[in-house]
PDB file of C-alpha atoms in Angstrom:
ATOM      1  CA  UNK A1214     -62.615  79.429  20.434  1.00 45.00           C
ATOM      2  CA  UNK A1215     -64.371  78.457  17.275  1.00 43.00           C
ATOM      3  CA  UNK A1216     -61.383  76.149  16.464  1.00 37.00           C
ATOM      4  CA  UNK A1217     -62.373  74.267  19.265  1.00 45.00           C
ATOM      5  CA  UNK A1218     -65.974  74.381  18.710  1.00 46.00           C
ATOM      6  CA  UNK A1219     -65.473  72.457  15.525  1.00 44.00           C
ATOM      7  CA  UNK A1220     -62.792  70.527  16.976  1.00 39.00           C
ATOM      8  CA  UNK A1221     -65.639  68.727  19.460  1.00 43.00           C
ATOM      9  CA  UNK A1222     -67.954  68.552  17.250  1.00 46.00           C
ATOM     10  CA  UNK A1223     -66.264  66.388  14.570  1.00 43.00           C
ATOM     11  CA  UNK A1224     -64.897  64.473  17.969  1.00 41.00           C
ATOM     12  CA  UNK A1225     -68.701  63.945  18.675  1.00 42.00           C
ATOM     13  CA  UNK A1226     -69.498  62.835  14.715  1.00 44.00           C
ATOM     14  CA  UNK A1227     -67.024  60.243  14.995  1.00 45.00           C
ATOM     15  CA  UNK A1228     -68.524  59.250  17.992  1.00 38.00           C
ATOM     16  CA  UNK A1229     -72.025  58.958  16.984  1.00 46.00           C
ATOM     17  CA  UNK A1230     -70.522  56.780  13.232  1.00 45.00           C
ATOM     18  CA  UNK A1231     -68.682  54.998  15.444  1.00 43.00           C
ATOM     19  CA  UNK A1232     -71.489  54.009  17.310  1.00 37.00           C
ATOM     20  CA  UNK A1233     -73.476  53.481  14.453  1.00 45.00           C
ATOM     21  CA  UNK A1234     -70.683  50.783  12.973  1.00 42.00           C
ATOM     22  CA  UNK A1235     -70.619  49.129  16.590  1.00 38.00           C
ATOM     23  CA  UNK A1236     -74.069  49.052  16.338  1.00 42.00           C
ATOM     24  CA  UNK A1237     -74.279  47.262  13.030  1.00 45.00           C
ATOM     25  CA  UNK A1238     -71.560  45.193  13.782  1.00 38.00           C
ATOM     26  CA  UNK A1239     -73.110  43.628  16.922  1.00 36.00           C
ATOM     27  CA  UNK A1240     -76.598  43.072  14.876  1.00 40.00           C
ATOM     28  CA  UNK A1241     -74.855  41.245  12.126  1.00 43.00           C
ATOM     29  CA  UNK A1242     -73.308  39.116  14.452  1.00 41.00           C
ATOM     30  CA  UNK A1243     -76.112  38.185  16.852  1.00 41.00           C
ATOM     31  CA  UNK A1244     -78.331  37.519  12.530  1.00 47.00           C
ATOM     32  CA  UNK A1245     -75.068  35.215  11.916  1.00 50.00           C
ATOM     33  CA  UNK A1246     -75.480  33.443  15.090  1.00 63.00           C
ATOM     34  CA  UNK A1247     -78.749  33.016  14.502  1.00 86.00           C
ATOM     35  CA  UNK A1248     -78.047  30.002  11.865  1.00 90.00           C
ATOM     36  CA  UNK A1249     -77.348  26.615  11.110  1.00 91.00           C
ATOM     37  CA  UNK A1250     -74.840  25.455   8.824  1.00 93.00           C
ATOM     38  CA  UNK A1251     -74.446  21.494   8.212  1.00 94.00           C
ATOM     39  CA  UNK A1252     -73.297  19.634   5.353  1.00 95.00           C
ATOM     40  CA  UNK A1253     -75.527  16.546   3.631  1.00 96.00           C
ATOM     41  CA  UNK A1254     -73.990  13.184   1.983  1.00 95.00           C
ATOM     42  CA  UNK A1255     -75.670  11.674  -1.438  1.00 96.00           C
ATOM     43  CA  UNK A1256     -74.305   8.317  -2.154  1.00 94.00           C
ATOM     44  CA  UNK A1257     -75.167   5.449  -4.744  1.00 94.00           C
ATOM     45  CA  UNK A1258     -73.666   2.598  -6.151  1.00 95.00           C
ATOM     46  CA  UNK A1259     -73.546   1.381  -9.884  1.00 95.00           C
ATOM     47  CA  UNK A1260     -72.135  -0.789 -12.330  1.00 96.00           C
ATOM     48  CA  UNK A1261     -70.674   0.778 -15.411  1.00 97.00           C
ATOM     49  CA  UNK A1262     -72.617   0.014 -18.438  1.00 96.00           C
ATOM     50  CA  UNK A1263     -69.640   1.440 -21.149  1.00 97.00           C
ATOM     51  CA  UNK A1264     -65.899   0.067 -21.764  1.00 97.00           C
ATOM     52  CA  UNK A1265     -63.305   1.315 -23.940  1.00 97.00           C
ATOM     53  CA  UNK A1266     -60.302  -0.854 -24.689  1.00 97.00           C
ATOM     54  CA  UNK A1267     -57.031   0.054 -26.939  1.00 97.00           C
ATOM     55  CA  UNK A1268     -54.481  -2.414 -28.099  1.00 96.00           C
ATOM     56  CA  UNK A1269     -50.922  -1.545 -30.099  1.00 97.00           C
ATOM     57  CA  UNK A1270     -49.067  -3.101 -32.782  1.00 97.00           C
ATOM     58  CA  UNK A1271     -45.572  -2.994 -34.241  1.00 96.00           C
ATOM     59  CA  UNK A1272     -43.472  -3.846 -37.250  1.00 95.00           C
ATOM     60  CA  UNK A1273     -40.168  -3.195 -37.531  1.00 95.00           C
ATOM     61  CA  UNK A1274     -38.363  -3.471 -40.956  1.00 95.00           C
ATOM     62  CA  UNK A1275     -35.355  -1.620 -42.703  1.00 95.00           C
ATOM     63  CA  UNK A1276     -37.339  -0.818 -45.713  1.00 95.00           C
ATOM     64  CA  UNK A1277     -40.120   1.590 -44.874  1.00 96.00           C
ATOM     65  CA  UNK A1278     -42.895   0.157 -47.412  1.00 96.00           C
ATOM     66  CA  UNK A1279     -41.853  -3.255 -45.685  1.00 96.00           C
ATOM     67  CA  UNK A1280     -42.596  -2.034 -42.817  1.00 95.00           C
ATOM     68  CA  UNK A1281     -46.138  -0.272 -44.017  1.00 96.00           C
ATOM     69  CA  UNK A1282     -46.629  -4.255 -45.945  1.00 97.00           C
ATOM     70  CA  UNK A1283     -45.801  -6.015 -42.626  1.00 96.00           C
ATOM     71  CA  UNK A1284     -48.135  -3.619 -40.502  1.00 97.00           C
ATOM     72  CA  UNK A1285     -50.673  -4.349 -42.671  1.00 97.00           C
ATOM     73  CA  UNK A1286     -51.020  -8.118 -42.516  1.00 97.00           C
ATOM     74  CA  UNK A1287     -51.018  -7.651 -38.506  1.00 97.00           C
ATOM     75  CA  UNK A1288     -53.767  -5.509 -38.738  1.00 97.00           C
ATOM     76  CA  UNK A1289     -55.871  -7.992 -41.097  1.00 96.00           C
ATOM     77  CA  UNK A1290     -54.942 -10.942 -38.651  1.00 96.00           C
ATOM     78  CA  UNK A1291     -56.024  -8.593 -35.739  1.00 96.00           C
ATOM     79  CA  UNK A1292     -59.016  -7.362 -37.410  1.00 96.00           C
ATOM     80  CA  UNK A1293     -60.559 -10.799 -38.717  1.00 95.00           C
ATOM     81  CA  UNK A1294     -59.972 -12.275 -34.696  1.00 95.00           C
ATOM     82  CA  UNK A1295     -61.967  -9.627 -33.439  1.00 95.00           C
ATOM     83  CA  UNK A1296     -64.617 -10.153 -35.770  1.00 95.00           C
ATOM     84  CA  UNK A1297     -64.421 -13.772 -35.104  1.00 94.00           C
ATOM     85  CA  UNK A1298     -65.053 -12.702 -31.292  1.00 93.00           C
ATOM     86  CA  UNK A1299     -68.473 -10.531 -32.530  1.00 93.00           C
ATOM     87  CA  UNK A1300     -66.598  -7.300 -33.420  1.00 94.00           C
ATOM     88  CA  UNK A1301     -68.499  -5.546 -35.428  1.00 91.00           C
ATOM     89  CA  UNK A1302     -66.136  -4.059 -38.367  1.00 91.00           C
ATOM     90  CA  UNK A1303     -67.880  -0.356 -37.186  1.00 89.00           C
ATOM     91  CA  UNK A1304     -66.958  -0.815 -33.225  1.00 91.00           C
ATOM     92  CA  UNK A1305     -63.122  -1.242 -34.860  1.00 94.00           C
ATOM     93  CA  UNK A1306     -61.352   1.984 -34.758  1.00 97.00           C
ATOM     94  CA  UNK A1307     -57.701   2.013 -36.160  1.00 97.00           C
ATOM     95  CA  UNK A1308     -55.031   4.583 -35.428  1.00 97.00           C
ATOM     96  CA  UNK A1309     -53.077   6.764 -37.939  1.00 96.00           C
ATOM     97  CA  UNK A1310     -49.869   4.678 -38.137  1.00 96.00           C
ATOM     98  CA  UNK A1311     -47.134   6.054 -36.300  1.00 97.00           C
ATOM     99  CA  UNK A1312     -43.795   6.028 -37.987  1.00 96.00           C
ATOM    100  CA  UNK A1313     -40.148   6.238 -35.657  1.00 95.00           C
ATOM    101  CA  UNK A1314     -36.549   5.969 -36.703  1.00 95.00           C
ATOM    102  CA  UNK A1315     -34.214   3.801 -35.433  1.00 92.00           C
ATOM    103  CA  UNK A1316     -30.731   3.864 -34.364  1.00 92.00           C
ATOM    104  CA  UNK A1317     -27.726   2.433 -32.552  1.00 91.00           C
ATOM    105  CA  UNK A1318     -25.141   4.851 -31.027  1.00 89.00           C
ATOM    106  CA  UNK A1319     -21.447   3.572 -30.361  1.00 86.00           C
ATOM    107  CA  UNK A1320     -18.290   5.267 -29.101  1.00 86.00           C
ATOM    108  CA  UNK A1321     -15.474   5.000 -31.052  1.00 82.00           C
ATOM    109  CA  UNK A1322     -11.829   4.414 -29.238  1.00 80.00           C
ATOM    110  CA  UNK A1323     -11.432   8.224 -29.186  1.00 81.00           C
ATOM    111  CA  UNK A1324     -14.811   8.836 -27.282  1.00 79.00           C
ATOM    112  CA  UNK A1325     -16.540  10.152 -30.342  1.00 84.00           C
ATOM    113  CA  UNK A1326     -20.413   8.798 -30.019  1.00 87.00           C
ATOM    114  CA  UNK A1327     -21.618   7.814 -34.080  1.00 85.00           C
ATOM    115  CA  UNK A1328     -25.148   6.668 -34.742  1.00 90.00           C
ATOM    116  CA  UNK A1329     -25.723   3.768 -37.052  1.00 91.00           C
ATOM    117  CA  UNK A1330     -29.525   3.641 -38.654  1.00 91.00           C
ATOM    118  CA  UNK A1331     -31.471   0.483 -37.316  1.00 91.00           C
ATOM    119  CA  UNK A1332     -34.588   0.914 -39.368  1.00 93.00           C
ATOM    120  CA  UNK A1333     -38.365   1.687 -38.814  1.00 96.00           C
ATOM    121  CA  UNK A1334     -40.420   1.035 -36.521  1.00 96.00           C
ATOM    122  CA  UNK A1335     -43.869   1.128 -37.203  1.00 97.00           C
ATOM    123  CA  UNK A1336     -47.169   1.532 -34.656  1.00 97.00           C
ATOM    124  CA  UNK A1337     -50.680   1.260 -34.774  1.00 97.00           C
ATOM    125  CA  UNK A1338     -53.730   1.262 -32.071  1.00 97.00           C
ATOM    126  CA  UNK A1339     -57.237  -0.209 -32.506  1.00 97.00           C
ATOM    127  CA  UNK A1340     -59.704   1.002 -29.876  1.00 97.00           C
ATOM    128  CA  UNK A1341     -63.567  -0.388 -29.261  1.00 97.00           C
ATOM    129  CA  UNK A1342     -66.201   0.967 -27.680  1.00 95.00           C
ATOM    130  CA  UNK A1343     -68.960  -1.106 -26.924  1.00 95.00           C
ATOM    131  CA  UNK A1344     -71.826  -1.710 -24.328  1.00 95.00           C
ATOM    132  CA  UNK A1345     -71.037  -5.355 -24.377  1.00 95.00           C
ATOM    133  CA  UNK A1346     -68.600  -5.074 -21.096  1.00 96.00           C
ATOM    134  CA  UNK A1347     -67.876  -8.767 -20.402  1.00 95.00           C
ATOM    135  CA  UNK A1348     -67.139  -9.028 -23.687  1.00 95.00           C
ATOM    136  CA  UNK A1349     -64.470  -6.483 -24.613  1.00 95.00           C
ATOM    137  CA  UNK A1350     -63.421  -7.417 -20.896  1.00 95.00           C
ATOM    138  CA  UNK A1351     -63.468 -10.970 -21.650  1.00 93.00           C
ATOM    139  CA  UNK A1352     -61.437 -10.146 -25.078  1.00 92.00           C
ATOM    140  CA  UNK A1353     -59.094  -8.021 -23.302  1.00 93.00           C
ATOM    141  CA  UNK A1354     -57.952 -10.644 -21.337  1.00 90.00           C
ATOM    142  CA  UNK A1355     -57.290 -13.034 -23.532  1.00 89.00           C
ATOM    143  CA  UNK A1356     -54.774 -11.360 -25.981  1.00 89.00           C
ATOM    144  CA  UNK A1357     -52.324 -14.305 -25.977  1.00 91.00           C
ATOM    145  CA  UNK A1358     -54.764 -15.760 -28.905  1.00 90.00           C
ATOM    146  CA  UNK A1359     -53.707 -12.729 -30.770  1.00 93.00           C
ATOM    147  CA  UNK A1360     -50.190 -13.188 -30.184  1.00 93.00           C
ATOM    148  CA  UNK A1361     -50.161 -16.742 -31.169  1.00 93.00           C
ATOM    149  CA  UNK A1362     -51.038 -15.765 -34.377  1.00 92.00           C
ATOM    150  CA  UNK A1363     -47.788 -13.852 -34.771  1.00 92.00           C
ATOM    151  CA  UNK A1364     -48.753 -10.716 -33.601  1.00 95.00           C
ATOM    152  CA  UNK A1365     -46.590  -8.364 -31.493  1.00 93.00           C
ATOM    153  CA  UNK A1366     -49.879  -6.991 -29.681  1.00 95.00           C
ATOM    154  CA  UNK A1367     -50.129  -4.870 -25.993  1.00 95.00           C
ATOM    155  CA  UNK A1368     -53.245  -4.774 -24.703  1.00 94.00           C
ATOM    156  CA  UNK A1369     -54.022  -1.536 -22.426  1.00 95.00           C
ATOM    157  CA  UNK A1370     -56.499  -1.873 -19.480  1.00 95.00           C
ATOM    158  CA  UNK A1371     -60.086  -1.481 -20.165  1.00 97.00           C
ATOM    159  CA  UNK A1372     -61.264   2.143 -19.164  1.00 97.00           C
ATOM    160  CA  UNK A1373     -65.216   1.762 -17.674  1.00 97.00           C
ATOM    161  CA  UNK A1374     -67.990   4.318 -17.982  1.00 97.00           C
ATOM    162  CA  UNK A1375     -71.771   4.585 -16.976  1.00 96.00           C
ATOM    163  CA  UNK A1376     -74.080   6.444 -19.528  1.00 95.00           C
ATOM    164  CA  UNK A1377     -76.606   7.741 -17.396  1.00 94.00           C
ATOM    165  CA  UNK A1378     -74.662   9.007 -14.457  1.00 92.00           C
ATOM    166  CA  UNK A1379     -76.385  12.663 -14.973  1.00 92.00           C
ATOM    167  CA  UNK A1380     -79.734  10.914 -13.499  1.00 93.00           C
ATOM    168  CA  UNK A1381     -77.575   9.077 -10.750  1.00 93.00           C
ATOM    169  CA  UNK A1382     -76.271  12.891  -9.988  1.00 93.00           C
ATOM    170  CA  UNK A1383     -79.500  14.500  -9.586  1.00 94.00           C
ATOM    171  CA  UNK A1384     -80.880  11.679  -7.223  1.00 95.00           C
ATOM    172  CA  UNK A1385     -77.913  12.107  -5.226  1.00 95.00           C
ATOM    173  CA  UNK A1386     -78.387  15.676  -5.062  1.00 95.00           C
ATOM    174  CA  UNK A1387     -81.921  15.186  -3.801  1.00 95.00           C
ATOM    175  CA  UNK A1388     -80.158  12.484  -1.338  1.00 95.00           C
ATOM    176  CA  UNK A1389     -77.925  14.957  -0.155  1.00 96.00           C
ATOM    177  CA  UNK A1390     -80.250  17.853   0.353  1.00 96.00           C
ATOM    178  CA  UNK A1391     -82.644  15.802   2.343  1.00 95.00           C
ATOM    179  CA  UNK A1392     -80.012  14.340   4.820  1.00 95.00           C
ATOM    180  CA  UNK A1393     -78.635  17.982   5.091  1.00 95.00           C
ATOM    181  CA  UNK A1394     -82.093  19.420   6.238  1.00 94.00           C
ATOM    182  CA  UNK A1395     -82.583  16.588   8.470  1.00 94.00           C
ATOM    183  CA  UNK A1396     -79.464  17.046  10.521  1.00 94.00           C
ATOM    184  CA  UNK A1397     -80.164  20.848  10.423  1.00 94.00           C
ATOM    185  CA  UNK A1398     -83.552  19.617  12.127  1.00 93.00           C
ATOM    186  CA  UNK A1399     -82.420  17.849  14.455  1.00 93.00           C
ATOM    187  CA  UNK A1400     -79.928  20.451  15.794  1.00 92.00           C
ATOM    188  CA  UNK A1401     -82.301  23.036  16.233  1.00 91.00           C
ATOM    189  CA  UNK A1402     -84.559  20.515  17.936  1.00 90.00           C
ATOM    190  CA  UNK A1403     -82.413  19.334  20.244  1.00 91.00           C
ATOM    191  CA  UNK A1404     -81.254  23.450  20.905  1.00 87.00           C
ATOM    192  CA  UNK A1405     -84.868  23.897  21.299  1.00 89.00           C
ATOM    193  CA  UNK A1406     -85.796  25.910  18.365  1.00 90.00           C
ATOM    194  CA  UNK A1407     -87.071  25.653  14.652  1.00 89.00           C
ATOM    195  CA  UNK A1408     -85.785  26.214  11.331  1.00 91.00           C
ATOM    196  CA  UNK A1409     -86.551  29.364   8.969  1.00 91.00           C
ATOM    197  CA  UNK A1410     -85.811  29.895   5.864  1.00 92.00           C
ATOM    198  CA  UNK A1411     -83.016  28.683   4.020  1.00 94.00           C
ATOM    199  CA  UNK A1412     -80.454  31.083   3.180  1.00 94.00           C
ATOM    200  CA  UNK A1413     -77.835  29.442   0.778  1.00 93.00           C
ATOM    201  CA  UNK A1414     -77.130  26.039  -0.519  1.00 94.00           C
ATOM    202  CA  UNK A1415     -73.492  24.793  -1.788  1.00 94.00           C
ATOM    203  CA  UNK A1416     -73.300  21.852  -3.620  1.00 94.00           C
ATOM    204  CA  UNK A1417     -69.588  20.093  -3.606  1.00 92.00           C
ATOM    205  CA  UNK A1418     -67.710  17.667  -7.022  1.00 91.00           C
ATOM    206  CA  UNK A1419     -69.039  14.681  -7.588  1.00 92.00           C
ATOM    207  CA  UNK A1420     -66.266  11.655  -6.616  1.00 93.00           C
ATOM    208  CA  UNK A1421     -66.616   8.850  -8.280  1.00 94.00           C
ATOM    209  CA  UNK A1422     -64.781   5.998  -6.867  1.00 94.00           C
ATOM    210  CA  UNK A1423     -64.070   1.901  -6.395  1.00 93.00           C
ATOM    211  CA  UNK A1424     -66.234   0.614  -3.664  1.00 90.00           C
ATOM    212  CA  UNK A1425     -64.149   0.340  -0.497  1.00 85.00           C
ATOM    213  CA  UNK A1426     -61.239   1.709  -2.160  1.00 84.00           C
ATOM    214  CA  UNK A1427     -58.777   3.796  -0.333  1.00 82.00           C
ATOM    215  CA  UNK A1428     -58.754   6.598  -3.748  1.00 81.00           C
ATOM    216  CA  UNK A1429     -58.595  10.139  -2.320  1.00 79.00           C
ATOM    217  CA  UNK A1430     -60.899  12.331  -3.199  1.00 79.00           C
ATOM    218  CA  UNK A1431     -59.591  15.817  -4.993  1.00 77.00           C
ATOM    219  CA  UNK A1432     -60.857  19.508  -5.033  1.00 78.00           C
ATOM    220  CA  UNK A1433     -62.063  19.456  -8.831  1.00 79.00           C
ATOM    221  CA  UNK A1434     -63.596  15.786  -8.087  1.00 85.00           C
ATOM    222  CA  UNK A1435     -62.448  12.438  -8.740  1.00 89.00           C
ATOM    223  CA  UNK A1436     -63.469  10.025 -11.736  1.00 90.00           C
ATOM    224  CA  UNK A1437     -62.602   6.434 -11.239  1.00 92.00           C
ATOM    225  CA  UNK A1438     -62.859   4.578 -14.949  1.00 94.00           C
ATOM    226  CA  UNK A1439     -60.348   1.452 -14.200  1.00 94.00           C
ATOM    227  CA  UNK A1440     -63.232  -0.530 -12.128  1.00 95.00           C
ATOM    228  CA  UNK A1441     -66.429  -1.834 -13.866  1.00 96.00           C
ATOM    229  CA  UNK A1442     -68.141  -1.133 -10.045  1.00 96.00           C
ATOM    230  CA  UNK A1443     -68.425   2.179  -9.020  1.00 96.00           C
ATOM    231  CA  UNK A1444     -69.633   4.406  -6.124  1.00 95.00           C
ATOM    232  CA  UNK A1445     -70.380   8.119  -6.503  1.00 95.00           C
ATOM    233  CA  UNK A1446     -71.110  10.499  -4.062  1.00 95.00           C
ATOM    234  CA  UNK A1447     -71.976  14.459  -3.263  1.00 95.00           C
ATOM    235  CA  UNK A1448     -71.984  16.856  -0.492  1.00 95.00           C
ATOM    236  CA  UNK A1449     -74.824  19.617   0.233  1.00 96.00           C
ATOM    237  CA  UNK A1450     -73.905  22.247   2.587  1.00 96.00           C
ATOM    238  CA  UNK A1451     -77.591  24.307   3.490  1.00 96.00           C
ATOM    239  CA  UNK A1452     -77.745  27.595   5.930  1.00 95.00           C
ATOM    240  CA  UNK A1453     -80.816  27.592   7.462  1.00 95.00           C
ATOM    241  CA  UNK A1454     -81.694  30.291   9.685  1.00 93.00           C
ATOM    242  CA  UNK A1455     -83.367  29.742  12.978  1.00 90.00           C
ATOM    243  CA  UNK A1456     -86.520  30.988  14.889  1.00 87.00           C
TER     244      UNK A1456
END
């Protein structure tokens, strides 16, 4: 008799928890309902005020001082056209030299492979930095002058940056926010209510992008530097809750 005693009474616990938990469950749910999520865009356009350009050199020679001597007058021929086109020497920065082996592999007539040496070959980068764009644009272009002059150069494409984009990020921040809170307005006007207090705020990456370019946009954010014109832009998503 007492086993069953105890037996309904812990039935009759569970009960009353388990109404408690149902209870909670269905006021968390009817608080959650009671919100508006929406998501703001903050957009701007600029044009990058920072380029970076590399070019490479090469010598190749049997003898490896040769090849150190010959590397040398490239980069003096290099170095006084690009102060000829306003270089400064300072904005010049030149590469440690990079040194490679060369060789030729044959088969002999019983398949054996055999490597003959075919000397050094010798390469070298000079990078600028400037915040002169047309002009290390300009000069990037036009590297046929330098190889007319008996240089074996490669010029890489120029990689654009903008300075201040930190204050372009926090006005599109302040874009976002504002365009978030006005949607969120104007849903809970048109469902005939107001908005409380706001109870979270997520801001997205920052994608930085070619104007009306088709670049996808990636989870850890995208950074266009190959165009001089750029567009950036940055989501808001607010919670609001609603009265």
């Amino acid at each position: 008799m007492n086993k069953s005693i105890i037996a309904i009474s812990i039935a009759a616990l569970g009960f009353i928890i388990g109404l408690a938990f149902l209870g909670n469950a269905i006021k968390n749910r009817n608080q959650s309902d009671n919100t508006i999520s929406v998501t703001g865009l903050g957009s701007k356009e600029f044009t990058s005020d920072l380029i970076t350009w590399i070019g490479s050199f090469t010598k190749n020679n049997f003898e490896l001082k040769s090849a150190y001597d010959d590397l040398a007058v490239d980069r003096k021929v290099i170095s006084d056209y690009l102060i000829s086109k306003g270089i400064k020497p300072s904005e010049m920065v030149f590469s440690a030299v990079d040194i490679q082996k060369n060789y030729n592999y044959t088969n002999d007539a019983n398949g054996a492979s055999h490597q003959t040496f075919a000397g050094y070959n010798l390469s070298q980068t000079v990078s600028i930095e400037s915040k002169e764009v047309q002009k290390i644009e300009n000069l990037s272009r036009n590297i046929t002058e330098i190889i007319n002059r008996g240089v074996e150069f490669t010029s890489s494409a120029p990689q654009y940056f903008y300075t201040k984009l930190a204050e372009v990020k926090h006005e599109m921040i302040a874009n976002a926010t504002k365009d978030a809170k006005e949607r969120a307005e104007k849903i809970a006007e048109n469902a005939g209510a107001s908005l409380g207090n706001l109870k979270k705020a997520t801001m997205g990456v920052i994608q930085i992008t070619a104007p009306n370019s088709n670049e996808d946009y990636s989870y850890g954010g995208t950074f266009n530097t190959s165009s001089r014109e750029k567009e950036a832009s940055i989501t808001i998503k607010l919670e609001y809750q609603v009265k």
